Tab-separated table of C-alpha atoms and ligand atoms in Angstrom:
chain	number	residue	atom	x	y	z
A	259	MET	CA	26.126	-14.008	36.238
A	260	THR	CA	27.185	-10.569	36.271
A	261	THR	CA	25.787	-8.232	38.782
A	262	ALA	CA	24.143	-6.323	35.641
A	263	ALA	CA	23.089	-9.443	34.354
A	264	SER	CA	21.237	-10.598	37.260
A	265	GLN	CA	19.456	-7.285	37.733
A	266	THR	CA	17.937	-7.679	33.930
A	267	ALA	CA	16.882	-11.097	34.824
A	268	GLU	CA	15.198	-9.846	37.987
A	269	LEU	CA	13.630	-7.095	36.000
A	270	LEU	CA	12.319	-9.462	33.274
A	271	GLU	CA	10.674	-11.620	36.395
A	272	LEU	CA	8.876	-8.806	37.535
A	273	GLU	CA	7.707	-7.906	33.878
A	274	ARG	CA	6.320	-11.263	33.196
A	275	GLN	CA	4.348	-10.863	36.239
A	276	TYR	CA	3.299	-7.326	36.514
A	277	CYS	CA	3.265	-5.845	32.777
A	278	SER	CA	0.545	-6.300	30.134
A	279	PHE	CA	1.882	-8.365	27.342
A	280	GLY	CA	-0.378	-6.297	24.948
A	281	ASP	CA	1.910	-4.028	23.566
A	282	THR	CA	4.775	-4.634	21.439
A	283	VAL	CA	7.449	-5.827	23.895
A	284	HIS	CA	7.176	-9.617	23.555
A	285	TYR	CA	7.643	-9.414	19.652
A	286	LEU	CA	11.264	-10.634	20.843
A	287	GLU	CA	11.395	-13.346	23.599
A	288	PRO	CA	12.947	-12.228	25.815
A	289	PRO	CA	12.534	-8.421	25.510
A	290	LYS	CA	15.246	-6.452	25.216
A	291	VAL	CA	16.345	-3.895	28.000
A	292	PHE	CA	18.463	-0.905	27.236
A	293	VAL	CA	19.898	1.433	30.063
A	294	ASN	CA	21.584	4.172	28.026
A	295	CYS	CA	21.213	6.317	24.701
A	296	GLU	CA	23.289	8.812	22.793
A	297	GLY	CA	23.393	9.877	19.129
A	298	SER	CA	22.703	6.652	16.920
A	299	TYR	CA	23.352	4.471	19.860
A	300	LEU	CA	21.703	2.345	22.456
A	301	TYR	CA	23.545	0.608	25.042
A	302	ASP	CA	22.385	-2.335	27.236
A	303	GLU	CA	23.393	-2.971	30.809
A	304	GLU	CA	27.049	-4.300	29.755
A	305	GLY	CA	27.714	-1.087	27.983
A	306	THR	CA	27.566	-2.692	24.479
A	307	PRO	CA	26.487	-0.108	21.729
A	308	TYR	CA	23.403	-0.923	19.581
A	309	LEU	CA	23.669	0.912	16.339
A	310	ASP	CA	20.092	2.084	15.795
A	311	LEU	CA	18.616	2.519	12.361
A	312	GLN	CA	15.152	2.849	13.427
A	313	MET	CA	15.086	5.696	15.893
A	314	TRP	CA	11.978	5.150	17.515
A	315	TYR	CA	10.156	4.745	14.415
A	316	SER	CA	11.486	7.864	13.200
A	317	ALA	CA	10.873	9.869	16.182
A	318	ALA	CA	14.156	10.659	17.185
A	319	SER	CA	15.841	12.058	14.067
A	320	PHE	CA	18.034	14.590	15.729
A	321	GLY	CA	19.619	11.631	17.410
A	322	TYR	CA	19.235	10.761	21.199
A	323	LYS	CA	20.270	12.984	23.679
A	324	ASN	CA	20.680	15.925	21.096
A	325	PRO	CA	22.258	18.717	23.363
A	326	ARG	CA	20.471	21.304	22.177
A	327	LEU	CA	17.072	19.837	22.533
A	328	SER	CA	17.359	18.690	25.769
A	329	ALA	CA	18.397	21.861	26.606
A	330	ALA	CA	15.085	23.142	25.579
A	331	LEU	CA	13.369	20.849	28.021
A	332	LYS	CA	15.878	21.296	30.688
A	333	ASN	CA	15.109	25.494	30.468
A	334	GLN	CA	11.203	24.863	30.275
A	335	ILE	CA	11.414	22.468	33.252
A	336	ASP	CA	12.923	25.285	35.237
A	337	ARG	CA	10.402	27.991	33.596
A	338	LEU	CA	7.024	26.731	32.892
A	339	PRO	CA	7.335	22.916	33.279
A	340	GLN	CA	3.421	22.805	33.766
A	341	LEU	CA	0.324	24.521	32.804
A	342	ALA	CA	-3.274	23.408	32.167
A	343	CYS	CA	-3.938	23.323	28.341
A	344	GLN	CA	-6.721	25.862	28.366
A	345	TYR	CA	-4.468	28.413	29.373
A	346	LEU	CA	-1.916	29.837	26.501
A	347	HIS	CA	1.918	29.929	26.450
A	348	ALA	CA	4.462	31.577	24.039
A	349	GLU	CA	5.952	28.289	22.374
A	350	LYS	CA	2.529	26.677	21.899
A	351	VAL	CA	1.391	29.340	19.585
A	352	GLU	CA	5.033	29.794	18.040
A	353	VAL	CA	5.100	26.299	16.821
A	354	ALA	CA	1.446	26.537	15.377
A	355	ALA	CA	2.294	29.886	13.810
A	356	ARG	CA	5.272	28.096	12.066
A	357	ILE	CA	3.764	25.057	10.978
A	358	ALA	CA	0.694	27.204	9.653
A	359	GLN	CA	2.921	29.832	7.689
A	360	TYR	CA	5.059	26.932	5.902
A	361	CYS	CA	1.925	25.486	4.843
A	362	GLU	CA	0.640	28.829	3.409
A	363	LYS	CA	3.817	29.223	2.034
A	364	ARG	CA	4.033	25.768	0.688
A	365	PHE	CA	0.256	25.346	-0.601
A	366	GLY	CA	-0.699	28.761	-1.090
A	367	VAL	CA	-3.512	28.376	1.725
A	368	LYS	CA	-4.151	29.700	5.006
A	369	GLY	CA	-4.552	27.221	7.937
A	370	ARG	CA	-4.784	26.650	11.770
A	371	VAL	CA	-2.958	23.702	13.687
A	372	HIS	CA	-4.776	21.919	16.304
A	373	PHE	CA	-2.805	20.165	19.359
A	374	ASN	CA	-2.850	16.554	20.710
A	375	VAL	CA	-0.226	14.225	22.467
A	376	GLY	CA	0.137	10.970	20.421
A	377	GLY	CA	-0.342	10.471	16.621
A	378	SER	CA	-3.348	8.239	17.296
A	379	GLN	CA	-4.979	11.316	18.846
A	380	ALA	CA	-4.190	13.396	16.343
A	381	ILE	CA	-5.873	11.065	13.798
A	382	GLU	CA	-9.115	10.855	15.907
A	383	ASP	CA	-8.856	14.665	15.752
A	384	SER	CA	-8.459	14.558	12.143
A	385	LEU	CA	-11.637	12.173	11.947
A	386	LYS	CA	-13.655	14.601	13.767
A	387	ILE	CA	-12.464	17.826	11.323
A	388	VAL	CA	-13.552	15.649	8.393
A	389	ARG	CA	-16.563	14.424	10.032
A	390	ASN	CA	-17.804	18.185	10.833
A	391	TYR	CA	-16.972	19.520	7.613
A	392	THR	CA	-18.610	16.932	5.309
A	393	GLY	CA	-21.307	15.405	7.684
A	394	ARG	CA	-19.433	12.162	6.555
A	395	ASN	CA	-18.055	9.646	8.612
A	396	LEU	CA	-16.652	7.191	6.022
A	397	MET	CA	-13.339	7.375	4.884
A	398	PHE	CA	-11.061	5.728	2.406
A	399	ALA	CA	-7.697	4.398	3.123
A	400	PHE	CA	-5.145	2.326	1.507
A	401	THR	CA	-4.359	-1.115	1.992
A	402	GLY	CA	-0.851	-1.639	3.845
A	403	GLY	CA	-1.989	1.996	5.779
A	404	TYR	CA	-1.104	2.287	9.415
A	405	HIS	CA	-2.720	5.552	11.174
A	406	GLY	CA	-2.618	4.307	14.707
A	407	ARG	CA	-4.469	1.714	17.527
A	408	THR	CA	-7.257	3.919	18.601
A	409	LEU	CA	-10.529	2.629	17.649
A	410	GLY	CA	-11.080	5.320	15.117
A	411	ALA	CA	-7.552	5.176	13.909
A	412	SER	CA	-7.881	1.123	13.802
A	413	ALA	CA	-11.071	1.900	11.622
A	414	ILE	CA	-8.939	3.579	8.965
A	415	THR	CA	-5.768	1.146	9.423
A	416	SER	CA	-6.144	-1.660	6.951
A	417	SER	CA	-4.300	-4.502	9.098
A	418	TYR	CA	-7.389	-6.751	10.476
A	419	ARG	CA	-5.141	-8.378	12.804
A	420	TYR	CA	-5.491	-5.016	14.726
A	421	ARG	CA	-9.233	-4.927	14.760
A	422	ARG	CA	-10.310	-8.803	14.604
A	423	ARG	CA	-10.493	-8.981	18.882
A	424	TYR	CA	-12.832	-5.657	18.968
A	425	GLY	CA	-15.808	-6.081	17.585
A	426	HIS	CA	-17.888	-4.448	14.654
A	427	PHE	CA	-16.343	-1.440	13.245
A	428	GLY	CA	-19.389	0.385	11.689
A	429	ASP	CA	-16.821	3.028	10.168
A	430	ARG	CA	-14.084	0.957	8.832
A	431	GLY	CA	-12.507	2.337	6.020
A	432	GLN	CA	-12.964	1.505	2.369
A	433	PHE	CA	-9.334	-0.010	1.666
A	434	ILE	CA	-8.040	0.797	-1.677
A	435	HIS	CA	-4.910	-0.694	-3.218
A	436	TYR	CA	-1.580	1.573	-2.537
A	437	PRO	CA	0.760	1.704	-5.442
A	438	TYR	CA	3.211	-0.872	-3.964
A	439	CYS	CA	4.659	-1.752	-7.348
A	440	PHE	CA	7.297	-4.152	-6.338
A	441	ARG	CA	4.163	-6.087	-5.523
A	442	CYS	CA	1.667	-4.898	-7.865
A	443	PRO	CA	-1.565	-6.333	-6.904
A	444	TYR	CA	-2.470	-6.699	-10.374
A	445	GLY	CA	0.885	-7.930	-11.299
A	446	LEU	CA	1.735	-5.218	-13.654
A	447	LYS	CA	4.844	-3.698	-14.224
A	448	ARG	CA	5.206	-0.070	-13.613
A	449	GLU	CA	6.950	0.658	-16.991
A	450	SER	CA	3.848	-0.223	-18.710
A	451	CYS	CA	0.794	-0.080	-16.074
A	452	ASP	CA	-0.090	3.721	-16.881
A	453	ILE	CA	-0.933	3.589	-13.168
A	454	TYR	CA	-3.525	1.087	-13.736
A	455	CYS	CA	-4.530	0.902	-9.774
A	456	GLN	CA	-5.636	4.738	-9.898
A	457	ASP	CA	-7.665	4.130	-12.753
A	458	GLN	CA	-9.465	1.107	-10.713
A	459	PHE	CA	-9.798	3.903	-8.104
A	460	ALA	CA	-11.386	6.588	-10.394
A	461	ARG	CA	-13.945	3.762	-11.837
A	462	LEU	CA	-15.441	3.354	-8.433
A	463	PHE	CA	-17.155	6.444	-9.322
A	464	ASP	CA	-18.693	5.431	-13.031
A	465	SER	CA	-21.973	3.788	-11.435
A	466	GLU	CA	-23.970	4.146	-8.414
A	467	TYR	CA	-24.014	0.505	-8.503
A	468	TYR	CA	-20.219	0.917	-7.447
A	469	SER	CA	-21.222	1.764	-4.112
A	470	VAL	CA	-19.577	5.119	-2.985
A	471	TRP	CA	-21.241	7.552	-5.456
A	472	ASP	CA	-24.485	9.120	-6.002
A	473	PRO	CA	-24.188	10.741	-9.673
A	474	LYS	CA	-27.693	12.430	-9.154
A	475	ALA	CA	-27.007	13.911	-6.278
A	476	GLU	CA	-23.340	14.213	-6.920
A	477	ALA	CA	-22.586	13.028	-3.562
A	478	CYS	CA	-20.015	10.461	-2.487
A	479	GLU	CA	-20.750	8.324	0.965
A	480	TYR	CA	-16.804	8.955	1.798
A	481	GLY	CA	-15.759	12.407	3.551
A	482	ALA	CA	-12.028	11.967	3.030
A	483	PHE	CA	-9.085	9.832	1.546
A	484	TYR	CA	-6.516	9.170	4.127
A	485	ILE	CA	-3.021	8.755	2.408
A	486	GLU	CA	0.746	8.162	3.869
A	487	ALA	CA	2.851	9.850	1.156
A	488	VAL	CA	5.067	7.297	1.502
A	489	GLN	CA	3.884	4.309	3.645
A	490	GLY	CA	5.419	3.828	6.841
A	491	THR	CA	4.509	0.657	9.063
A	492	GLY	CA	3.696	-0.710	5.530
A	493	GLY	CA	7.342	-1.111	4.680
A	494	TYR	CA	8.665	2.176	3.498
A	495	VAL	CA	7.105	1.890	0.048
A	496	ILE	CA	7.711	4.443	-2.413
A	497	PRO	CA	4.731	5.200	-4.669
A	498	PRO	CA	4.864	6.973	-8.258
A	499	ARG	CA	4.237	10.843	-8.093
A	500	GLU	CA	1.966	10.189	-11.034
A	501	TYR	CA	-0.156	8.069	-8.889
A	502	PHE	CA	-1.075	10.854	-6.314
A	503	GLN	CA	-1.485	13.870	-9.113
A	504	ARG	CA	-4.514	11.359	-10.606
A	505	LEU	CA	-5.601	10.770	-7.434
A	506	ARG	CA	-6.063	14.249	-6.423
A	507	GLY	CA	-8.066	15.318	-9.479
A	508	THR	CA	-10.624	12.101	-8.672
A	509	CYS	CA	-10.966	13.168	-4.775
A	510	ASP	CA	-11.292	16.897	-6.375
A	511	ARG	CA	-14.199	15.791	-8.944
A	512	HIS	CA	-16.091	13.749	-6.028
A	513	LYS	CA	-15.855	16.136	-2.995
A	514	ILE	CA	-13.478	14.056	-0.949
A	515	LEU	CA	-10.485	15.712	1.138
A	516	ILE	CA	-7.429	14.482	1.623
A	517	VAL	CA	-5.777	13.743	4.599
A	518	ASP	CA	-2.473	13.577	4.768
A	519	ASP	CA	-1.104	11.359	7.376
A	520	GLU	CA	2.575	12.613	8.191
A	521	ILE	CA	3.215	11.262	11.482
A	522	GLN	CA	6.265	9.109	10.453
A	523	MET	CA	7.512	10.939	7.365
A	524	GLY	CA	7.268	14.417	8.207
A	525	PHE	CA	9.954	16.913	9.223
A	526	TYR	CA	12.248	15.967	6.668
A	527	ARG	CA	12.571	12.123	7.009
A	528	THR	CA	11.963	11.646	3.065
A	529	GLY	CA	14.260	15.253	2.319
A	530	THR	CA	11.008	17.290	2.406
A	531	PHE	CA	9.628	18.942	5.549
A	532	TRP	CA	6.175	17.171	4.455
A	533	ALA	CA	6.587	13.875	2.726
A	534	VAL	CA	3.841	14.559	0.409
A	535	GLU	CA	5.569	17.384	-1.488
A	536	ASN	CA	7.597	14.779	-3.079
A	537	LEU	CA	4.038	14.249	-4.680
A	538	GLY	CA	3.207	17.211	-6.092
A	539	ILE	CA	-0.011	17.342	-4.673
A	540	ASN	CA	-1.608	19.897	-2.030
A	541	PRO	CA	-3.347	18.181	1.187
A	542	ASP	CA	-6.192	19.284	2.870
A	543	VAL	CA	-5.251	18.266	6.387
A	544	ILE	CA	-2.025	16.992	7.551
A	545	VAL	CA	-1.675	15.136	10.577
A	546	PHE	CA	1.851	15.084	12.617
A	547	GLY	CA	3.572	14.021	15.725
A	548	LYS	CA	6.451	11.593	16.669
A	549	ALA	CA	10.078	13.478	14.987
A	550	LEU	CA	8.118	16.937	16.398
A	551	THR	CA	9.518	16.653	19.592
A	552	ASN	CA	12.394	14.128	18.816
A	553	GLY	CA	11.008	11.717	21.283
A	554	LEU	CA	11.028	13.978	24.171
A	555	ASN	CA	7.679	15.119	25.433
A	556	PRO	CA	5.212	13.775	22.775
A	557	ILE	CA	3.192	16.285	21.299
A	558	SER	CA	1.117	15.788	18.367
A	559	GLY	CA	-1.193	17.675	16.152
A	560	LEU	CA	-2.880	18.797	12.864
A	561	TRP	CA	-3.138	21.415	10.486
A	562	ALA	CA	-6.198	21.883	8.602
A	563	ARG	CA	-7.149	24.542	5.495
A	564	GLU	CA	-8.988	27.621	6.944
A	565	ASP	CA	-12.464	26.930	5.723
A	566	LEU	CA	-12.186	22.905	7.419
A	567	ILE	CA	-11.339	24.470	10.826
A	568	THR	CA	-12.421	28.078	11.120
A	569	PRO	CA	-13.801	29.005	14.910
A	570	GLU	CA	-17.300	29.135	13.710
A	571	LEU	CA	-17.235	25.723	12.506
A	572	PHE	CA	-14.807	24.069	14.941
A	573	PRO	CA	-15.373	26.335	18.065
A	574	PRO	CA	-13.971	25.623	21.454
A	575	GLY	CA	-14.328	22.412	23.001
A	576	SER	CA	-14.608	20.847	20.227
A	577	THR	CA	-12.012	18.297	20.908
A	578	HIS	CA	-9.612	18.363	24.035
A	579	SER	CA	-7.001	16.052	25.998
A	580	THR	CA	-5.214	17.032	29.345
A	581	PHE	CA	-1.690	17.290	27.990
A	582	SER	CA	-1.885	18.185	24.489
A	583	ALA	CA	0.162	20.856	23.630
A	584	ASN	CA	1.990	20.412	26.935
A	585	THR	CA	4.522	23.027	27.732
A	586	LEU	CA	7.401	20.478	27.611
A	587	GLY	CA	6.552	19.160	24.360
A	588	THR	CA	6.291	22.468	22.735
A	589	ALA	CA	9.267	24.180	23.984
A	590	VAL	CA	11.236	20.963	22.367
A	591	ALA	CA	9.144	21.479	18.912
A	592	LEU	CA	9.856	25.030	18.612
A	593	GLU	CA	13.428	24.399	19.045
A	594	THR	CA	13.196	21.061	16.570
A	595	LEU	CA	11.319	23.731	14.173
A	596	ARG	CA	14.374	26.048	14.492
A	597	MET	CA	16.975	23.514	13.995
A	598	LEU	CA	14.964	22.534	10.732
A	599	GLY	CA	15.194	26.230	9.462
A	600	GLU	CA	18.626	26.819	10.124
A	601	GLU	CA	20.286	24.206	7.949
A	602	ASP	CA	19.642	22.848	4.552
A	603	TYR	CA	17.837	19.744	5.813
A	604	GLY	CA	16.820	18.601	2.525
A	605	LYS	CA	20.138	18.398	0.832
A	606	ILE	CA	21.848	16.986	4.390
A	607	VAL	CA	18.801	14.168	4.531
A	608	ASN	CA	19.019	13.584	0.703
A	609	GLU	CA	23.079	13.214	0.793
A	610	LYS	CA	23.119	10.912	3.944
A	611	GLY	CA	19.982	8.940	2.079
A	612	ALA	CA	21.605	8.618	-1.432
A	613	TYR	CA	24.923	7.413	0.498
A	614	PHE	CA	23.033	5.063	2.401
A	615	LEU	CA	20.999	3.722	-0.344
A	616	ALA	CA	23.845	3.029	-2.807
A	617	ARG	CA	25.757	0.955	0.161
A	618	LEU	CA	22.217	-0.803	0.561
A	619	ARG	CA	22.613	-1.601	-3.313
A	620	GLU	CA	26.035	-3.302	-2.520
A	621	LEU	CA	24.613	-5.031	0.128
A	622	GLN	CA	22.149	-6.539	-2.343
A	623	GLN	CA	24.527	-7.325	-4.569
A	624	ARG	CA	26.346	-9.232	-1.816
A	625	HIS	CA	23.074	-11.346	-0.725
A	626	PRO	CA	20.901	-11.599	-3.969
A	627	LYS	CA	18.964	-14.476	-2.616
A	628	ALA	CA	18.329	-12.593	0.319
A	629	ILE	CA	17.441	-9.299	-0.473
A	630	GLY	CA	14.863	-9.001	-3.037
A	631	GLN	CA	14.612	-5.009	-3.090
A	632	VAL	CA	16.406	-1.950	-1.565
A	633	ASP	CA	14.941	1.744	-2.044
A	634	GLY	CA	14.832	4.968	-0.450
A	635	ILE	CA	13.908	8.442	-0.235
A	636	GLY	CA	15.868	10.809	1.836
A	637	LEU	CA	16.770	8.854	4.937
A	638	ALA	CA	13.444	6.416	4.635
A	639	LEU	CA	14.937	3.372	3.346
A	640	ARG	CA	14.153	-0.306	2.885
A	641	ILE	CA	15.012	-3.556	2.341
A	642	GLU	CA	12.939	-6.350	1.443
A	643	VAL	CA	13.638	-9.686	2.284
A	644	CYS	CA	13.182	-12.437	0.340
A	645	ARG	CA	13.580	-16.472	-0.641
A	646	GLU	CA	16.416	-17.274	-3.309
A	647	ASP	CA	13.886	-16.801	-6.042
A	648	GLY	CA	14.289	-12.532	-4.857
A	649	PHE	CA	10.594	-12.160	-4.297
A	650	THR	CA	8.898	-14.543	-2.277
A	651	PRO	CA	8.763	-12.737	1.281
A	652	ASP	CA	10.878	-14.739	3.989
A	653	ARG	CA	9.269	-13.752	7.048
A	654	GLU	CA	11.261	-16.192	9.178
A	655	LEU	CA	14.825	-14.826	7.976
A	656	THR	CA	13.879	-11.246	8.559
A	657	ASP	CA	12.547	-12.321	12.129
A	658	ARG	CA	16.215	-14.044	12.887
A	659	ILE	CA	18.325	-11.041	11.421
A	660	PHE	CA	16.215	-8.808	13.795
A	661	ALA	CA	16.619	-11.166	16.677
A	662	GLU	CA	20.254	-11.801	16.233
A	663	GLY	CA	20.929	-8.165	15.803
A	664	LEU	CA	19.591	-7.587	19.429
A	665	LYS	CA	21.987	-10.146	21.028
A	666	GLY	CA	24.976	-7.436	20.815
A	667	ASP	CA	27.459	-9.980	19.513
A	668	LEU	CA	28.107	-8.741	16.342
A	669	GLU	CA	31.832	-7.537	16.086
A	670	ALA	CA	33.440	-4.322	14.346
A	671	GLY	CA	36.641	-2.922	14.743
A	672	GLY	CA	37.725	-5.261	17.700
A	673	ARG	CA	34.571	-4.724	19.674
A	674	PRO	CA	30.831	-6.070	20.191
A	675	PHE	CA	28.010	-4.302	18.610
A	676	GLY	CA	24.325	-4.811	18.459
A	677	LEU	CA	21.793	-3.733	15.732
A	678	VAL	CA	18.453	-2.118	15.994
A	679	LEU	CA	16.303	-2.689	13.196
A	680	ASP	CA	12.458	-2.333	12.421
A	681	VAL	CA	10.417	-4.537	10.931
A	682	GLY	CA	7.328	-3.728	8.431
A	683	GLY	CA	5.728	-4.110	5.502
A	684	TYR	CA	2.530	-6.326	4.175
A	685	PHE	CA	4.370	-9.422	5.118
A	686	LYS	CA	6.525	-8.602	7.667
A	687	ASN	CA	9.625	-9.124	5.924
A	688	VAL	CA	10.806	-5.381	5.277
A	689	PHE	CA	14.007	-3.579	7.408
A	690	THR	CA	12.056	0.044	7.574
A	691	LEU	CA	15.304	2.252	8.073
A	692	SER	CA	15.076	5.640	9.513
A	693	PRO	CA	18.363	6.490	10.647
A	694	SER	CA	19.405	9.407	12.775
A	695	PHE	CA	19.776	12.619	10.406
A	696	THR	CA	23.163	13.102	12.531
A	697	ILE	CA	24.327	9.490	10.845
A	698	THR	CA	27.788	10.182	9.919
A	699	ARG	CA	29.788	8.329	6.811
A	700	GLU	CA	31.657	6.206	9.290
A	701	GLU	CA	28.320	5.169	10.945
A	702	THR	CA	26.949	4.610	7.659
A	703	ASP	CA	29.757	2.016	6.662
A	704	LEU	CA	29.476	0.458	10.349
A	705	ALA	CA	25.607	-0.141	9.896
A	706	ILE	CA	26.245	-2.073	6.461
A	707	ASP	CA	28.942	-3.888	7.623
A	708	LEU	CA	27.107	-5.012	10.697
A	709	LEU	CA	23.897	-5.858	8.527
A	710	ASP	CA	26.169	-7.829	6.049
A	711	GLN	CA	27.645	-9.723	8.999
A	712	LEU	CA	24.011	-10.593	10.193
A	713	PHE	CA	22.595	-11.746	6.674
A	714	THR	CA	25.879	-13.469	6.433
A	715	ARG	CA	25.284	-15.773	9.365
A	716	CYS	CA	21.213	-15.908	9.375
A	717	VAL	CA	21.431	-16.724	5.297
A	718	ALA	CA	23.878	-19.902	6.410
A	719	ALA	CA	21.499	-20.913	9.166
A	720	ARG	CA	18.251	-20.889	6.782
A	721	ASN	CA	16.593	-24.447	6.040
B	1215	LIG	C1	2.007	6.896	9.900
B	1215	LIG	C2	1.536	6.821	11.073
B	1215	LIG	N1	0.354	7.230	11.777
B	1215	LIG	C3	-0.110	7.412	12.955
B	1215	LIG	C4	0.456	6.413	13.869
B	1215	LIG	C5	0.562	6.240	15.372
B	1215	LIG	O1	0.829	7.246	16.065
B	1215	LIG	P1	1.203	6.921	17.618
B	1215	LIG	O2	1.801	5.495	17.487
B	1215	LIG	O3	2.049	8.043	18.196
B	1215	LIG	O4	-0.081	6.871	18.234
B	1215	LIG	C6	1.861	5.892	13.531
B	1215	LIG	C7	2.556	5.442	14.298
B	1215	LIG	O5	3.771	4.644	14.177
B	1215	LIG	C8	2.441	6.137	12.374
B	1215	LIG	O6	3.528	5.588	11.721
């Protein structure tokens, strides 16, 4: 064994003994160790590059070790690396102002920003905002939706697997079918369905006996509808625009707020600053995280319409976390927002995404018995892995391709490569691709070449 390989073996042994298995590391056996990163690549202990098509679940949109963002972090380390969040510093205020001003321009309403650390924590804060404003603690959310793993976020996340071992969730969301047209829950076709699924939701309000609405009091038992404009963990499912326009109408008529979870899709992943802009509706609350700091010191937060978050309604101390709005995070966030404002990321992301999607379509043609669907919006792309019939989910093949990519024994231009993929979807048969915004045409071509090698290898081994 090489020294590097024996060091990795020792590390894995220590990990087996002392690390909890409760996170997602052991989705792969043995877990994968990386020692370096740059741009669109991760590197293992042998120096083998792995082209990363998931970029930390869309957190590192500007690529690893982005020089400008690293410099912003280093400057802040030398200037104001620590500050309790009860005191103010300039970057926090500037980040909040930029986000609020953007929303005001885009949605025509003034609002305010509240920071936290991780995405799930910001979701918790948004639940407080909704409860405080509406006096209601129940929420609608979508099947296939994912809002995080704290208890509050798990309650509105549809997957029962995430809740099963943790007792009763009194505030469990009421889950409504997401418009996932490739796998329409009603078995309909988009060309002729007239958004039947939205009608089904709207009809819940026809009678008090459908359990959500009291027509006499004109009161709904649910405070907000939590949406993802493009589902992330659910498999980068891209919905029809009309669905959400009708949803907005139904929610308005019944005084239900719309909370838009942009944690995975925000900051241009889909070619617009917020993914919800693709749907032509205005949300009441937006929750964000991940890409705001490109995977460096995390900060998350929410934007809420002014009347939901006035200082009178949401006074000092309403919610708090020690590391929220930490100075290292806000410094990077401010630089991220500057970068997003300096170039036309709508154009950049859409052009790169269109090229990637066209190449994915070619890949699908080469592997019609393994790829049921490819789709994309901006640089949020999906490959749905299916059995020979092009529809039945093939989770086994998906897992095999994922694991083979991480072996680092693919080949391109006479050198070894690996491929980093992320698996999502209702049936865990979707590769959710969120490549770096810095990805080049050559790297996209390399991605297709490596995917082609993986599909060829793993389909041949199918039983
Ligand atoms: C849409 C969405 N909401 C919430 C979360 C939870 O964020 P975090 O993992 O930072 O707690 C995620 C994470 O993947 C997400 O994709």
